[in-house]
Structures are given as C-alpha cells and as structure tokens.
Amino acid sequence: MKKIQVITLFPEMFDGVLNASMLWKAQEQKAVEFRMVNLRDFGLGPRKRVDDTPYGGGDGMLLMPEPLFAAVKDAKTYDPTAKVVIMTPRGQRWKQSLAQEWSDSETGYIFICGRYEGYDERILTVVDEQVSVGDYVLTGGELPAMTIIDSIVRLIPGVLGGENSAAIESFSDGETLEFPQYTKPADFKGMKVPEVLLSGNHAQIAKWRENNSAKVEK
Ligand code: ADE
C-alpha cells in the first residue's frame, strides 16, 4: 500500500479532495493511505509560531526551519524510506511520465506545502525533489500537492475502474492524451455524434480516435 503524507498548515483543504471519488475509492481498496501532518503542531512557543520575517528584509513571512524539520522528522518516523518532496514554482515541472514513475515505485512520499512568501532555504537539505505544477504562482503548495497526488494515485493498478481506462486515455505509449468521447443521445439538439463512432467498425473507430487525440511530450 502506497503511503502518502502531506505537511501543511491547512490539512482541512485536503478533506474534500482525498475523501471523494477515485481517491476515496483508492483508500477503501487499501491501494493508498494518506496521512496529514499539521505543521502548526510543530510550531514554536505557546502560540505555535511557524513563520518569521526574512533576513535581509523584504515583504512577507517565511516558514521557519524548526517546525518544518520537526514535521519531516515526524513523517519519516512513520515512513522512514519515504521521499521528501517540496512544492515550489522553482521545481521541475510535473508531467505524466513522473506520475507513472512515482505511482509504480514502492516508496512513499512526503509532500511539503509551502505558504506565505516561501520557506527557509535550509529545509532543502532534507528534500529529495522540488516539483512545480506550472509557471505560475499559487498562494500555497496545497493545490499543487493535490494535483500531483491525484495524478499518481489514479495510476495505481486497480484504482481506475474501467477494464480499459488506461488504454482509452493513452494508447499505452504514454504519449497520447484522450480523444473526444460521446454518449447517448446520438443527436442532441442537432449536435450529432460523429458517424464513424456509430458504425461499429472498430478499425475505423480506432483510426478516428488516434487522429483526434492530443499528443503530449513525455
Ligand atoms: N507553490 C506556489 N506555486 C506553485 C507552483 N506553481 N507549483 C508548485 N508549488 C507552488
């Protein structure tokens, strides 16, 4: 069973996403186990402080090293061989082939979600991977972490329901995204389903789908 932990100041943000649909099913099937680590629990002093101003000046607050290191240590106690991943727009761009690799691997993952203006750079000494979901800046790493978790978990064998869902979405070479699909009715307010899909000619249907698929680089 894949272990996925998330270090975040906002664990409640994950409730809806992890406890619905496919990700919920994956937990029920014991394909994956999620554990939230609330960074606040490792905050300093009676007010459980987690952030401070940057040396050298500048706007905003940074996540301090002590709570972050303590949270990673806690997560590692639970899963000693887990890889530590930090969400940052400076990281390598997430892509389907990485989702496949991380889904296939036996290791667990610990996702650190940054907040505020960033984090103390020294946390990188315990980080294995820096990952970005795109060239834009979000207010925290939570949405990127959810995106990445979803893309990994749905690829765990047995999680995707359909007999041939994997084949549908990529012609098994991982380079092709989905083709357009239609369900009943064949004519909806004059908008007709392409004739070939109604034909029952499997070779022609396969050709049509290939011609109408979006290609992505691996
Ligand atoms: N945190 C803020 N923006 C991000 C992005 N684009 N990718 C990953 N983590 C982020």
PDB file of N, CA and C in Angstrom, residues 117-153:
ATOM      1  N   GLU A 117       5.254  33.748   1.923  1.00  0.00           N
ATOM      2  CA  GLU A 117       6.140  34.145   0.823  1.00  0.00           C
ATOM      3  C   GLU A 117       7.139  33.057   0.472  1.00  0.00           C
ATOM      4  N   GLY A 118       7.133  31.967   1.238  1.00  0.00           N
ATOM      5  CA  GLY A 118       8.089  30.899   0.959  1.00  0.00           C
ATOM      6  C   GLY A 118       8.542  30.235   2.244  1.00  0.00           C
ATOM      7  N   TYR A 119       9.717  29.612   2.166  1.00  0.00           N
ATOM      8  CA  TYR A 119      10.229  28.852   3.315  1.00  0.00           C
ATOM      9  C   TYR A 119      11.716  29.113   3.439  1.00  0.00           C
ATOM     10  N   ASP A 120      12.234  28.863   4.627  1.00  0.00           N
ATOM     11  CA  ASP A 120      13.673  28.977   4.853  1.00  0.00           C
ATOM     12  C   ASP A 120      14.393  27.941   3.987  1.00  0.00           C
ATOM     13  N   GLU A 121      15.352  28.414   3.209  1.00  0.00           N
ATOM     14  CA  GLU A 121      16.030  27.587   2.205  1.00  0.00           C
ATOM     15  C   GLU A 121      16.678  26.334   2.801  1.00  0.00           C
ATOM     16  N   ARG A 122      17.002  26.378   4.088  1.00  0.00           N
ATOM     17  CA  ARG A 122      17.714  25.240   4.686  1.00  0.00           C
ATOM     18  C   ARG A 122      16.887  23.958   4.731  1.00  0.00           C
ATOM     19  N   ILE A 123      15.573  24.075   4.530  1.00  0.00           N
ATOM     20  CA  ILE A 123      14.745  22.855   4.503  1.00  0.00           C
ATOM     21  C   ILE A 123      15.159  21.954   3.337  1.00  0.00           C
ATOM     22  N   LEU A 124      15.750  22.582   2.294  1.00  0.00           N
ATOM     23  CA  LEU A 124      16.116  21.797   1.106  1.00  0.00           C
ATOM     24  C   LEU A 124      17.168  20.720   1.410  1.00  0.00           C
ATOM     25  N   THR A 125      17.856  20.843   2.562  1.00  0.00           N
ATOM     26  CA  THR A 125      18.854  19.818   2.910  1.00  0.00           C
ATOM     27  C   THR A 125      18.191  18.470   3.217  1.00  0.00           C
ATOM     28  N   VAL A 126      16.887  18.467   3.504  1.00  0.00           N
ATOM     29  CA  VAL A 126      16.203  17.182   3.748  1.00  0.00           C
ATOM     30  C   VAL A 126      15.167  16.870   2.663  1.00  0.00           C
ATOM     31  N   VAL A 127      15.223  17.617   1.557  1.00  0.00           N
ATOM     32  CA  VAL A 127      14.255  17.432   0.469  1.00  0.00           C
ATOM     33  C   VAL A 127      14.899  16.648  -0.668  1.00  0.00           C
ATOM     34  N   ASP A 128      14.178  15.656  -1.202  1.00  0.00           N
ATOM     35  CA  ASP A 128      14.692  14.864  -2.328  1.00  0.00           C
ATOM     36  C   ASP A 128      14.305  15.455  -3.681  1.00  0.00           C
ATOM     37  N   GLU A 129      13.107  16.037  -3.756  1.00  0.00           N
ATOM     38  CA  GLU A 129      12.613  16.536  -5.051  1.00  0.00           C
ATOM     39  C   GLU A 129      11.886  17.861  -4.862  1.00  0.00           C
ATOM     40  N   GLN A 130      12.107  18.787  -5.811  1.00  0.00           N
ATOM     41  CA  GLN A 130      11.329  20.026  -5.858  1.00  0.00           C
ATOM     42  C   GLN A 130      10.451  19.971  -7.097  1.00  0.00           C
ATOM     43  N   VAL A 131       9.162  20.181  -6.909  1.00  0.00           N
ATOM     44  CA  VAL A 131       8.229  19.998  -8.017  1.00  0.00           C
ATOM     45  C   VAL A 131       7.334  21.220  -8.191  1.00  0.00           C
ATOM     46  N   SER A 132       7.150  21.609  -9.460  1.00  0.00           N
ATOM     47  CA  SER A 132       6.242  22.701  -9.819  1.00  0.00           C
ATOM     48  C   SER A 132       5.115  22.146 -10.683  1.00  0.00           C
ATOM     49  N   VAL A 133       3.928  22.729 -10.556  1.00  0.00           N
ATOM     50  CA  VAL A 133       2.841  22.313 -11.443  1.00  0.00           C
ATOM     51  C   VAL A 133       2.687  23.251 -12.634  1.00  0.00           C
ATOM     52  N   GLY A 134       3.528  24.258 -12.735  1.00  0.00           N
ATOM     53  CA  GLY A 134       3.436  25.147 -13.884  1.00  0.00           C
ATOM     54  C   GLY A 134       4.038  26.500 -13.578  1.00  0.00           C
ATOM     55  N   ASP A 135       4.243  27.283 -14.629  1.00  0.00           N
ATOM     56  CA  ASP A 135       4.899  28.577 -14.469  1.00  0.00           C
ATOM     57  C   ASP A 135       3.910  29.654 -14.052  1.00  0.00           C
ATOM     58  N   TYR A 136       3.368  29.481 -12.866  1.00  0.00           N
ATOM     59  CA  TYR A 136       2.502  30.489 -12.262  1.00  0.00           C
ATOM     60  C   TYR A 136       2.614  30.295 -10.763  1.00  0.00           C
ATOM     61  N   VAL A 137       2.277  31.344 -10.018  1.00  0.00           N
ATOM     62  CA  VAL A 137       2.484  31.281  -8.577  1.00  0.00           C
ATOM     63  C   VAL A 137       1.151  31.172  -7.850  1.00  0.00           C
ATOM     64  N   LEU A 138       1.036  30.148  -7.025  1.00  0.00           N
ATOM     65  CA  LEU A 138      -0.159  29.948  -6.201  1.00  0.00           C
ATOM     66  C   LEU A 138       0.142  30.402  -4.778  1.00  0.00           C
ATOM     67  N   THR A 139      -0.902  30.507  -3.972  1.00  0.00           N
ATOM     68  CA  THR A 139      -0.688  31.010  -2.603  1.00  0.00           C
ATOM     69  C   THR A 139      -0.114  29.954  -1.663  1.00  0.00           C
ATOM     70  N   GLY A 140      -0.079  28.716  -2.128  1.00  0.00           N
ATOM     71  CA  GLY A 140       0.496  27.667  -1.298  1.00  0.00           C
ATOM     72  C   GLY A 140       0.667  26.394  -2.093  1.00  0.00           C
ATOM     73  N   GLY A 141       1.341  25.427  -1.481  1.00  0.00           N
ATOM     74  CA  GLY A 141       1.611  24.175  -2.189  1.00  0.00           C
ATOM     75  C   GLY A 141       0.472  23.167  -2.125  1.00  0.00           C
ATOM     76  N   GLU A 142      -0.631  23.523  -1.466  1.00  0.00           N
ATOM     77  CA  GLU A 142      -1.707  22.542  -1.270  1.00  0.00           C
ATOM     78  C   GLU A 142      -2.344  22.119  -2.586  1.00  0.00           C
ATOM     79  N   LEU A 143      -2.737  23.083  -3.406  1.00  0.00           N
ATOM     80  CA  LEU A 143      -3.374  22.714  -4.682  1.00  0.00           C
ATOM     81  C   LEU A 143      -2.413  21.919  -5.566  1.00  0.00           C
ATOM     82  N   PRO A 144      -1.146  22.346  -5.701  1.00  0.00           N
ATOM     83  CA  PRO A 144      -0.202  21.509  -6.450  1.00  0.00           C
ATOM     84  C   PRO A 144      -0.073  20.098  -5.869  1.00  0.00           C
ATOM     85  N   ALA A 145      -0.002  19.971  -4.545  1.00  0.00           N
ATOM     86  CA  ALA A 145       0.142  18.639  -3.941  1.00  0.00           C
ATOM     87  C   ALA A 145      -1.075  17.774  -4.271  1.00  0.00           C
ATOM     88  N   MET A 146      -2.276  18.355  -4.205  1.00  0.00           N
ATOM     89  CA  MET A 146      -3.488  17.580  -4.528  1.00  0.00           C
ATOM     90  C   MET A 146      -3.460  17.125  -5.984  1.00  0.00           C
ATOM     91  N   THR A 147      -3.021  18.000  -6.856  1.00  0.00           N
ATOM     92  CA  THR A 147      -2.936  17.669  -8.279  1.00  0.00           C
ATOM     93  C   THR A 147      -2.008  16.481  -8.493  1.00  0.00           C
ATOM     94  N   ILE A 148      -0.845  16.564  -7.868  1.00  0.00           N
ATOM     95  CA  ILE A 148       0.169  15.525  -8.048  1.00  0.00           C
ATOM     96  C   ILE A 148      -0.294  14.209  -7.433  1.00  0.00           C
ATOM     97  N   ILE A 149      -0.876  14.288  -6.242  1.00  0.00           N
ATOM     98  CA  ILE A 149      -1.380  13.079  -5.579  1.00  0.00           C
ATOM     99  C   ILE A 149      -2.432  12.405  -6.456  1.00  0.00           C
ATOM    100  N   ASP A 150      -3.354  13.197  -6.984  1.00  0.00           N
ATOM    101  CA  ASP A 150      -4.402  12.632  -7.842  1.00  0.00           C
ATOM    102  C   ASP A 150      -3.786  11.928  -9.051  1.00  0.00           C
ATOM    103  N   SER A 151      -2.811  12.573  -9.670  1.00  0.00           N
ATOM    104  CA  SER A 151      -2.228  12.005 -10.892  1.00  0.00           C
ATOM    105  C   SER A 151      -1.461  10.720 -10.606  1.00  0.00           C
ATOM    106  N   ILE A 152      -0.916  10.583  -9.395  1.00  0.00           N
ATOM    107  CA  ILE A 152      -0.183   9.361  -9.011  1.00  0.00           C
ATOM    108  C   ILE A 152      -1.146   8.238  -8.656  1.00  0.00           C
ATOM    109  N   VAL A 153      -2.114   8.568  -7.795  1.00  0.00           N
ATOM    110  CA  VAL A 153      -2.962   7.510  -7.222  1.00  0.00           C
ATOM    111  C   VAL A 153      -3.846   6.861  -8.282  1.00  0.00           C
TER     112      VAL A 153
END
